[in-house]
């Protein structure tokens, strides 16, 4: 049986992730590049997308207008200020969306929920297969250990990352809180700078480090009396996110409307 090629449009094409996505699509034999989009007035517009990412010419010109042809999936890794406009454009054109941009505003999140009633959308703060499994392991560990074990989370990213804590750290923290029936916002502690008291029962501490060129590191610790469990994921290379996002693009093409994440794409099951 001949498997159909999935057509993709990459948004944020000139960025670190955009270029990695472009290269990964061009090297794939299951995907075809049909569009590359970046911001109005930015460098790289009008250039061939292959040349932009250091590959041979591919015949797709980088544009500031998102025009996915019928059946194409939009893969957006740009910046939060662009997200609402991009979701609107997908709605206008009925294009399935794989969204990787992190640090979304609450308005963008609301629009995402609304749009998912009409479009199939995969949104993940981290598209790596390893992190997706770590999130599941975190849930299972939190549920098995119970709320008496104290959970603390640490994340480290390159110096250019704008949002903190990382979307992935928030996702892991939410999974840990939910596993014991708690609301993350009620138990998350992002800073202890001015706290003049000891750690309270049930809180989940999050700590962010920024520096160098680290692609991303997340470490979740569960402290019991006399023992400790650590779950750590280290991303060595951006291509892990690109491979996961493109796997999601193949999965989402032709799906029913809904807001999905990598747990659905990888069929990891839910608690
Ligand atoms: P970057 O700053 O290198 O690239 C962003 C690109 O988006 C730039 O080329 C910029 O010109 C472009 N852009 C800005 N406004 C735009 C618009 N209106 N339309 C189209 N393009 C526009 O950033 P990056 O490191 O590539 O990361 C991009 C996003 O992806 C960030 O939010 C980052 O946190 C996120 N990210 C997500 C994952 C994941 O797995 N979900 C992994 C890595 C990064």
mmCIF file of N, CA and C in Angstrom, residues 15-135:
data_model
loop_
_atom_site.group_PDB
_atom_site.id
_atom_site.type_symbol
_atom_site.label_atom_id
_atom_site.label_comp_id
_atom_site.label_asym_id
_atom_site.label_seq_id
_atom_site.Cartn_x
_atom_site.Cartn_y
_atom_site.Cartn_z
ATOM 1 N N UNK A 15 13.314 30.611 12.249
ATOM 2 C CA UNK A 15 13.752 30.444 13.643
ATOM 3 C C UNK A 15 14.577 29.169 13.840
ATOM 4 N N UNK A 16 15.064 29.014 15.070
ATOM 5 C CA UNK A 16 15.855 27.803 15.394
ATOM 6 C C UNK A 16 15.043 26.546 15.120
ATOM 7 N N UNK A 17 13.801 26.515 15.635
ATOM 8 C CA UNK A 17 12.959 25.334 15.416
ATOM 9 C C UNK A 17 12.500 25.254 13.967
ATOM 10 N N UNK A 18 12.150 26.422 13.388
ATOM 11 C CA UNK A 18 11.657 26.431 12.007
ATOM 12 C C UNK A 18 12.657 25.795 11.057
ATOM 13 N N UNK A 19 13.913 26.177 11.180
ATOM 14 C CA UNK A 19 14.932 25.618 10.275
ATOM 15 C C UNK A 19 15.118 24.118 10.514
ATOM 16 N N UNK A 20 15.043 23.714 11.782
ATOM 17 C CA UNK A 20 15.174 22.272 12.080
ATOM 18 C C UNK A 20 13.988 21.512 11.472
ATOM 19 N N UNK A 21 12.797 22.108 11.569
ATOM 20 C CA UNK A 21 11.604 21.474 10.978
ATOM 21 C C UNK A 21 11.754 21.380 9.457
ATOM 22 N N UNK A 22 12.219 22.476 8.845
ATOM 23 C CA UNK A 22 12.380 22.462 7.380
ATOM 24 C C UNK A 22 13.328 21.335 6.959
ATOM 25 N N UNK A 23 14.459 21.242 7.646
ATOM 26 C CA UNK A 23 15.435 20.187 7.285
ATOM 27 C C UNK A 23 14.828 18.804 7.474
ATOM 28 N N UNK A 24 14.099 18.626 8.589
ATOM 29 C CA UNK A 24 13.529 17.302 8.882
ATOM 30 C C UNK A 24 12.479 16.924 7.829
ATOM 31 N N UNK A 25 11.673 17.904 7.403
ATOM 32 C CA UNK A 25 10.676 17.607 6.355
ATOM 33 C C UNK A 25 11.400 17.232 5.061
ATOM 34 N N UNK A 26 12.442 18.004 4.735
ATOM 35 C CA UNK A 26 13.130 17.759 3.449
ATOM 36 C C UNK A 26 13.825 16.409 3.434
ATOM 37 N N UNK A 27 14.237 15.943 4.613
ATOM 38 C CA UNK A 27 14.912 14.642 4.674
ATOM 39 C C UNK A 27 13.925 13.481 4.772
ATOM 40 N N UNK A 28 12.643 13.808 4.984
ATOM 41 C CA UNK A 28 11.636 12.762 5.206
ATOM 42 C C UNK A 28 11.099 12.234 3.875
ATOM 43 N N UNK A 29 10.746 10.954 3.853
ATOM 44 C CA UNK A 29 10.105 10.445 2.636
ATOM 45 C C UNK A 29 8.598 10.262 2.839
ATOM 46 N N UNK A 30 8.072 10.815 3.963
ATOM 47 C CA UNK A 30 6.624 10.716 4.185
ATOM 48 C C UNK A 30 5.958 12.095 4.204
ATOM 49 N N UNK A 31 6.767 13.157 4.019
ATOM 50 C CA UNK A 31 6.239 14.525 4.110
ATOM 51 C C UNK A 31 6.676 15.316 2.893
ATOM 52 N N UNK A 32 5.879 16.321 2.580
ATOM 53 C CA UNK A 32 6.295 17.231 1.529
ATOM 54 C C UNK A 32 6.063 18.673 1.991
ATOM 55 N N UNK A 33 7.016 19.547 1.701
ATOM 56 C CA UNK A 33 6.925 20.940 2.143
ATOM 57 C C UNK A 33 6.111 21.728 1.124
ATOM 58 N N UNK A 34 5.034 22.387 1.585
ATOM 59 C CA UNK A 34 4.220 23.166 0.652
ATOM 60 C C UNK A 34 4.158 24.641 1.046
ATOM 61 N N UNK A 35 4.788 25.021 2.153
ATOM 62 C CA UNK A 35 4.786 26.425 2.536
ATOM 63 C C UNK A 35 5.772 26.684 3.658
ATOM 64 N N UNK A 36 6.325 27.907 3.675
ATOM 65 C CA UNK A 36 7.244 28.328 4.742
ATOM 66 C C UNK A 36 6.927 29.790 5.025
ATOM 67 N N UNK A 37 6.628 30.088 6.294
ATOM 68 C CA UNK A 37 6.129 31.424 6.649
ATOM 69 C C UNK A 37 6.986 32.020 7.758
ATOM 70 N N UNK A 38 7.276 33.311 7.635
ATOM 71 C CA UNK A 38 7.912 34.018 8.751
ATOM 72 C C UNK A 38 7.319 35.425 8.809
ATOM 73 N N UNK A 39 7.792 36.215 9.769
ATOM 74 C CA UNK A 39 7.097 37.483 10.070
ATOM 75 C C UNK A 39 7.327 38.533 8.978
ATOM 76 N N UNK A 40 6.327 39.398 8.823
ATOM 77 C CA UNK A 40 6.387 40.496 7.860
ATOM 78 C C UNK A 40 7.593 41.386 8.161
ATOM 79 N N UNK A 41 8.355 41.691 7.125
ATOM 80 C CA UNK A 41 9.497 42.600 7.282
ATOM 81 C C UNK A 41 10.746 41.920 7.804
ATOM 82 N N UNK A 42 10.644 40.618 8.148
ATOM 83 C CA UNK A 42 11.811 39.917 8.693
ATOM 84 C C UNK A 42 12.765 39.473 7.599
ATOM 85 N N UNK A 43 14.014 39.156 7.962
ATOM 86 C CA UNK A 43 14.950 38.670 6.962
ATOM 87 C C UNK A 43 14.532 37.278 6.479
ATOM 88 N N UNK A 44 14.933 36.937 5.288
ATOM 89 C CA UNK A 44 14.653 35.582 4.775
ATOM 90 C C UNK A 44 13.426 35.510 3.895
ATOM 91 N N UNK A 45 12.541 36.555 3.949
ATOM 92 C CA UNK A 45 11.336 36.522 3.097
ATOM 93 C C UNK A 45 11.783 36.548 1.632
ATOM 94 N N UNK A 46 11.101 35.768 0.791
ATOM 95 C CA UNK A 46 11.428 35.751 -0.639
ATOM 96 C C UNK A 46 12.526 34.761 -0.978
ATOM 97 N N UNK A 47 13.169 34.211 0.049
ATOM 98 C CA UNK A 47 14.255 33.255 -0.187
ATOM 99 C C UNK A 47 13.685 31.841 -0.334
ATOM 100 N N UNK A 48 14.409 30.972 -1.007
ATOM 101 C CA UNK A 48 13.979 29.574 -1.085
ATOM 102 C C UNK A 48 14.139 28.928 0.303
ATOM 103 N N UNK A 49 13.106 28.154 0.731
ATOM 104 C CA UNK A 49 13.119 27.586 2.083
ATOM 105 C C UNK A 49 14.268 26.587 2.268
ATOM 106 N N UNK A 50 14.637 25.891 1.193
ATOM 107 C CA UNK A 50 15.765 24.962 1.278
ATOM 108 C C UNK A 50 17.052 25.711 1.579
ATOM 109 N N UNK A 51 17.293 26.763 0.811
ATOM 110 C CA UNK A 51 18.500 27.593 1.009
ATOM 111 C C UNK A 51 18.521 28.187 2.420
ATOM 112 N N UNK A 52 17.330 28.615 2.890
ATOM 113 C CA UNK A 52 17.223 29.256 4.211
ATOM 114 C C UNK A 52 17.782 28.354 5.316
ATOM 115 N N UNK A 53 17.577 27.036 5.154
ATOM 116 C CA UNK A 53 18.016 26.136 6.236
ATOM 117 C C UNK A 53 19.261 25.330 5.845
ATOM 118 N N UNK A 54 19.980 25.836 4.827
ATOM 119 C CA UNK A 54 21.260 25.216 4.472
ATOM 120 C C UNK A 54 21.116 23.922 3.683
ATOM 121 N N UNK A 55 19.980 23.766 2.996
ATOM 122 C CA UNK A 55 19.743 22.567 2.176
ATOM 123 C C UNK A 55 19.639 23.001 0.705
ATOM 124 N N UNK A 56 19.566 22.036 -0.225
ATOM 125 C CA UNK A 56 19.366 22.416 -1.632
ATOM 126 C C UNK A 56 18.011 23.101 -1.838
ATOM 127 N N UNK A 57 17.885 23.816 -2.952
ATOM 128 C CA UNK A 57 16.615 24.497 -3.241
ATOM 129 C C UNK A 57 15.468 23.504 -3.259
ATOM 130 N N UNK A 58 14.302 23.950 -2.763
ATOM 131 C CA UNK A 58 13.156 23.041 -2.655
ATOM 132 C C UNK A 58 11.953 23.581 -3.435
ATOM 133 N N UNK A 59 12.070 24.812 -3.957
ATOM 134 C CA UNK A 59 10.990 25.370 -4.771
ATOM 135 C C UNK A 59 9.858 25.970 -3.961
ATOM 136 N N UNK A 60 10.083 26.210 -2.672
ATOM 137 C CA UNK A 60 9.074 26.862 -1.820
ATOM 138 C C UNK A 60 9.685 28.167 -1.311
ATOM 139 N N UNK A 61 8.994 29.271 -1.570
ATOM 140 C CA UNK A 61 9.520 30.578 -1.177
ATOM 141 C C UNK A 61 9.001 30.978 0.196
ATOM 142 N N UNK A 62 9.883 31.500 1.042
ATOM 143 C CA UNK A 62 9.465 31.947 2.379
ATOM 144 C C UNK A 62 8.597 33.199 2.216
ATOM 145 N N UNK A 63 7.410 33.160 2.839
ATOM 146 C CA UNK A 63 6.423 34.224 2.654
ATOM 147 C C UNK A 63 5.937 34.706 4.025
ATOM 148 N N UNK A 64 5.301 35.886 4.063
ATOM 149 C CA UNK A 64 4.706 36.319 5.333
ATOM 150 C C UNK A 64 3.203 36.052 5.354
ATOM 151 N N UNK A 65 2.706 35.335 4.319
ATOM 152 C CA UNK A 65 1.276 35.010 4.274
ATOM 153 C C UNK A 65 1.087 33.497 4.361
ATOM 154 N N UNK A 66 0.308 33.076 5.356
ATOM 155 C CA UNK A 66 0.060 31.642 5.510
ATOM 156 C C UNK A 66 -1.088 31.226 4.587
ATOM 157 N N UNK A 67 -0.767 30.386 3.601
ATOM 158 C CA UNK A 67 -1.783 29.961 2.634
ATOM 159 C C UNK A 67 -1.728 28.451 2.434
ATOM 160 N N UNK A 68 -2.046 27.671 3.461
ATOM 161 C CA UNK A 68 -1.932 26.224 3.296
ATOM 162 C C UNK A 68 -2.889 25.705 2.229
ATOM 163 N N UNK A 69 -2.416 24.943 1.260
ATOM 164 C CA UNK A 69 -3.353 24.357 0.307
ATOM 165 C C UNK A 69 -4.248 23.349 1.009
ATOM 166 N N UNK A 70 -5.363 23.010 0.391
ATOM 167 C CA UNK A 70 -6.314 22.067 0.982
ATOM 168 C C UNK A 70 -5.601 20.775 1.392
ATOM 169 N N UNK A 71 -5.853 20.327 2.620
ATOM 170 C CA UNK A 71 -5.267 19.058 3.079
ATOM 171 C C UNK A 71 -3.925 19.221 3.774
ATOM 172 N N UNK A 72 -3.322 20.417 3.671
ATOM 173 C CA UNK A 72 -2.004 20.605 4.296
ATOM 174 C C UNK A 72 -2.149 20.874 5.796
ATOM 175 N N UNK A 73 -1.156 20.441 6.564
ATOM 176 C CA UNK A 73 -1.126 20.676 8.013
ATOM 177 C C UNK A 73 -0.185 21.848 8.297
ATOM 178 N N UNK A 74 -0.626 22.768 9.153
ATOM 179 C CA UNK A 74 0.222 23.895 9.556
ATOM 180 C C UNK A 74 0.998 23.488 10.812
ATOM 181 N N UNK A 75 2.310 23.659 10.769
ATOM 182 C CA UNK A 75 3.162 23.355 11.931
ATOM 183 C C UNK A 75 3.772 24.673 12.374
ATOM 184 N N UNK A 76 3.298 25.197 13.507
ATOM 185 C CA UNK A 76 3.658 26.556 13.933
ATOM 186 C C UNK A 76 4.570 26.525 15.162
ATOM 187 N N UNK A 77 5.808 26.915 14.976
ATOM 188 C CA UNK A 77 6.746 27.128 16.085
ATOM 189 C C UNK A 77 7.284 28.536 15.898
ATOM 190 N N UNK A 78 6.461 29.542 16.244
ATOM 191 C CA UNK A 78 6.934 30.923 16.046
ATOM 192 C C UNK A 78 6.993 31.619 17.401
ATOM 193 N N UNK A 79 6.233 32.677 17.583
ATOM 194 C CA UNK A 79 6.271 33.385 18.867
ATOM 195 C C UNK A 79 4.848 33.617 19.355
ATOM 196 N N UNK A 80 4.637 33.713 20.679
ATOM 197 C CA UNK A 80 3.273 33.806 21.213
ATOM 198 C C UNK A 80 2.466 34.964 20.629
ATOM 199 N N UNK A 81 3.140 36.071 20.288
ATOM 200 C CA UNK A 81 2.369 37.215 19.778
ATOM 201 C C UNK A 81 1.752 36.905 18.409
ATOM 202 N N UNK A 82 2.252 35.855 17.748
ATOM 203 C CA UNK A 82 1.731 35.491 16.421
ATOM 204 C C UNK A 82 0.638 34.426 16.506
ATOM 205 N N UNK A 83 0.471 33.821 17.689
ATOM 206 C CA UNK A 83 -0.352 32.605 17.765
ATOM 207 C C UNK A 83 -1.814 32.849 17.424
ATOM 208 N N UNK A 84 -2.403 33.922 17.994
ATOM 209 C CA UNK A 84 -3.840 34.131 17.760
ATOM 210 C C UNK A 84 -4.131 34.334 16.275
ATOM 211 N N UNK A 85 -3.303 35.143 15.631
ATOM 212 C CA UNK A 85 -3.472 35.397 14.196
ATOM 213 C C UNK A 85 -3.349 34.076 13.407
ATOM 214 N N UNK A 86 -2.392 33.267 13.800
ATOM 215 C CA UNK A 86 -2.167 32.009 13.069
ATOM 216 C C UNK A 86 -3.336 31.037 13.267
ATOM 217 N N UNK A 87 -3.880 31.003 14.487
ATOM 218 C CA UNK A 87 -5.036 30.118 14.716
ATOM 219 C C UNK A 87 -6.226 30.607 13.871
ATOM 220 N N UNK A 88 -6.422 31.932 13.858
ATOM 221 C CA UNK A 88 -7.523 32.497 13.055
ATOM 222 C C UNK A 88 -7.388 32.104 11.595
ATOM 223 N N UNK A 89 -6.176 32.172 11.110
ATOM 224 C CA UNK A 89 -5.914 31.855 9.690
ATOM 225 C C UNK A 89 -6.215 30.365 9.417
ATOM 226 N N UNK A 90 -5.840 29.501 10.358
ATOM 227 C CA UNK A 90 -6.146 28.069 10.198
ATOM 228 C C UNK A 90 -7.660 27.855 10.179
ATOM 229 N N UNK A 91 -8.381 28.616 11.025
ATOM 230 C CA UNK A 91 -9.843 28.507 11.057
ATOM 231 C C UNK A 91 -10.434 28.938 9.714
ATOM 232 N N UNK A 92 -9.929 30.072 9.187
ATOM 233 C CA UNK A 92 -10.436 30.574 7.894
ATOM 234 C C UNK A 92 -10.274 29.537 6.801
ATOM 235 N N UNK A 93 -9.142 28.809 6.848
ATOM 236 C CA UNK A 93 -8.805 27.904 5.745
ATOM 237 C C UNK A 93 -9.087 26.435 6.066
ATOM 238 N N UNK A 94 -9.554 26.168 7.298
ATOM 239 C CA UNK A 94 -9.860 24.784 7.681
ATOM 240 C C UNK A 94 -8.627 23.898 7.737
ATOM 241 N N UNK A 95 -7.490 24.477 8.133
ATOM 242 C CA UNK A 95 -6.240 23.698 8.130
ATOM 243 C C UNK A 95 -5.943 23.107 9.511
ATOM 244 N N UNK A 96 -5.693 21.790 9.592
ATOM 245 C CA UNK A 96 -5.267 21.200 10.865
ATOM 246 C C UNK A 96 -3.977 21.876 11.350
ATOM 247 N N UNK A 97 -3.821 21.931 12.680
ATOM 248 C CA UNK A 97 -2.697 22.690 13.237
ATOM 249 C C UNK A 97 -1.909 21.845 14.234
ATOM 250 N N UNK A 98 -0.584 21.918 14.122
ATOM 251 C CA UNK A 98 0.318 21.395 15.160
ATOM 252 C C UNK A 98 1.013 22.622 15.730
ATOM 253 N N UNK A 99 0.739 22.922 16.996
ATOM 254 C CA UNK A 99 1.252 24.163 17.583
ATOM 255 C C UNK A 99 2.296 23.854 18.652
ATOM 256 N N UNK A 100 3.494 24.408 18.465
ATOM 257 C CA UNK A 100 4.572 24.154 19.421
ATOM 258 C C UNK A 100 4.996 25.384 20.186
ATOM 259 N N UNK A 101 4.474 26.559 19.799
ATOM 260 C CA UNK A 101 4.871 27.807 20.461
ATOM 261 C C UNK A 101 4.507 27.747 21.944
ATOM 262 N N UNK A 102 5.413 28.174 22.808
ATOM 263 C CA UNK A 102 5.130 28.153 24.253
ATOM 264 C C UNK A 102 4.959 29.587 24.760
ATOM 265 N N UNK A 103 4.542 29.707 26.016
ATOM 266 C CA UNK A 103 4.351 31.029 26.615
ATOM 267 C C UNK A 103 3.101 31.705 26.078
ATOM 268 N N UNK A 104 2.055 30.918 25.735
ATOM 269 C CA UNK A 104 0.822 31.488 25.164
ATOM 270 C C UNK A 104 0.071 32.331 26.192
ATOM 271 N N UNK A 105 -0.563 33.405 25.715
ATOM 272 C CA UNK A 105 -1.410 34.229 26.589
ATOM 273 C C UNK A 105 -2.688 33.460 26.908
ATOM 274 N N UNK A 106 -3.422 33.919 27.923
ATOM 275 C CA UNK A 106 -4.673 33.225 28.245
ATOM 276 C C UNK A 106 -5.673 33.409 27.106
ATOM 277 N N UNK A 107 -5.596 34.558 26.377
ATOM 278 C CA UNK A 107 -6.494 34.768 25.225
ATOM 279 C C UNK A 107 -6.194 33.730 24.137
ATOM 280 N N UNK A 108 -4.916 33.488 23.906
ATOM 281 C CA UNK A 108 -4.543 32.517 22.866
ATOM 282 C C UNK A 108 -4.991 31.110 23.256
ATOM 283 N N UNK A 109 -4.889 30.803 24.550
ATOM 284 C CA UNK A 109 -5.327 29.479 25.023
ATOM 285 C C UNK A 109 -6.829 29.301 24.837
ATOM 286 N N UNK A 110 -7.564 30.381 25.147
ATOM 287 C CA UNK A 110 -9.029 30.318 24.988
ATOM 288 C C UNK A 110 -9.376 30.117 23.515
ATOM 289 N N UNK A 111 -8.692 30.871 22.650
ATOM 290 C CA UNK A 111 -8.955 30.742 21.214
ATOM 291 C C UNK A 111 -8.618 29.331 20.718
ATOM 292 N N UNK A 112 -7.543 28.778 21.274
ATOM 293 C CA UNK A 112 -7.129 27.415 20.901
ATOM 294 C C UNK A 112 -8.246 26.416 21.222
ATOM 295 N N UNK A 113 -8.800 26.556 22.432
ATOM 296 C CA UNK A 113 -9.909 25.676 22.853
ATOM 297 C C UNK A 113 -11.089 25.826 21.900
ATOM 298 N N UNK A 114 -11.423 27.100 21.600
ATOM 299 C CA UNK A 114 -12.558 27.373 20.711
ATOM 300 C C UNK A 114 -12.318 26.784 19.329
ATOM 301 N N UNK A 115 -11.121 27.032 18.797
ATOM 302 C CA UNK A 115 -10.795 26.579 17.437
ATOM 303 C C UNK A 115 -10.825 25.056 17.342
ATOM 304 N N UNK A 116 -10.511 24.383 18.455
ATOM 305 C CA UNK A 116 -10.446 22.916 18.421
ATOM 306 C C UNK A 116 -11.842 22.289 18.303
ATOM 307 N N UNK A 117 -12.889 23.118 18.397
ATOM 308 C CA UNK A 117 -14.235 22.582 18.138
ATOM 309 C C UNK A 117 -14.449 22.429 16.631
ATOM 310 N N UNK A 118 -13.632 23.151 15.865
ATOM 311 C CA UNK A 118 -13.776 23.081 14.398
ATOM 312 C C UNK A 118 -12.611 22.413 13.706
ATOM 313 N N UNK A 119 -11.458 22.407 14.367
ATOM 314 C CA UNK A 119 -10.242 21.897 13.714
ATOM 315 C C UNK A 119 -9.567 20.844 14.583
ATOM 316 N N UNK A 120 -8.901 19.861 13.973
ATOM 317 C CA UNK A 120 -8.035 19.008 14.788
ATOM 318 C C UNK A 120 -6.727 19.757 15.072
ATOM 319 N N UNK A 121 -6.373 19.857 16.361
ATOM 320 C CA UNK A 121 -5.174 20.613 16.756
ATOM 321 C C UNK A 121 -4.360 19.757 17.732
ATOM 322 N N UNK A 122 -3.072 19.655 17.488
ATOM 323 C CA UNK A 122 -2.196 19.048 18.498
ATOM 324 C C UNK A 122 -1.379 20.175 19.107
ATOM 325 N N UNK A 123 -1.508 20.350 20.418
ATOM 326 C CA UNK A 123 -0.705 21.355 21.111
ATOM 327 C C UNK A 123 0.119 20.655 22.180
ATOM 328 N N UNK A 124 1.414 20.867 22.160
ATOM 329 C CA UNK A 124 2.266 20.299 23.208
ATOM 330 C C UNK A 124 3.372 21.293 23.496
ATOM 331 N N UNK A 125 3.651 21.492 24.771
ATOM 332 C CA UNK A 125 4.751 22.379 25.142
ATOM 333 C C UNK A 125 6.084 21.710 24.836
ATOM 334 N N UNK A 126 6.026 20.408 24.610
ATOM 335 C CA UNK A 126 7.266 19.682 24.300
ATOM 336 C C UNK A 126 6.886 18.477 23.444
ATOM 337 N N UNK A 127 7.388 18.451 22.232
ATOM 338 C CA UNK A 127 7.006 17.390 21.297
ATOM 339 C C UNK A 127 7.946 16.193 21.347
ATOM 340 N N UNK A 128 8.894 16.181 22.278
ATOM 341 C CA UNK A 128 9.801 15.033 22.288
ATOM 342 C C UNK A 128 9.072 13.803 22.829
ATOM 343 N N UNK A 129 9.366 12.676 22.221
ATOM 344 C CA UNK A 129 8.759 11.419 22.657
ATOM 345 C C UNK A 129 9.207 11.113 24.089
ATOM 346 N N UNK A 130 10.491 11.390 24.383
ATOM 347 C CA UNK A 130 11.025 11.110 25.723
ATOM 348 C C UNK A 130 10.292 11.907 26.798
ATOM 349 N N UNK A 131 10.044 13.197 26.539
ATOM 350 C CA UNK A 131 9.332 14.023 27.530
ATOM 351 C C UNK A 131 7.891 13.550 27.688
ATOM 352 N N UNK A 132 7.288 13.141 26.588
ATOM 353 C CA UNK A 132 5.895 12.672 26.678
ATOM 354 C C UNK A 132 5.821 11.464 27.608
ATOM 355 N N UNK A 133 6.794 10.574 27.487
ATOM 356 C CA UNK A 133 6.822 9.401 28.371
ATOM 357 C C UNK A 133 7.147 9.847 29.797
ATOM 358 N N UNK A 134 8.034 10.850 29.944
ATOM 359 C CA UNK A 134 8.360 11.336 31.293
ATOM 360 C C UNK A 134 7.115 11.905 31.980
ATOM 361 N N UNK A 135 6.270 12.603 31.224
ATOM 362 C CA UNK A 135 5.037 13.156 31.815
ATOM 363 C C UNK A 135 4.160 12.022 32.354
#
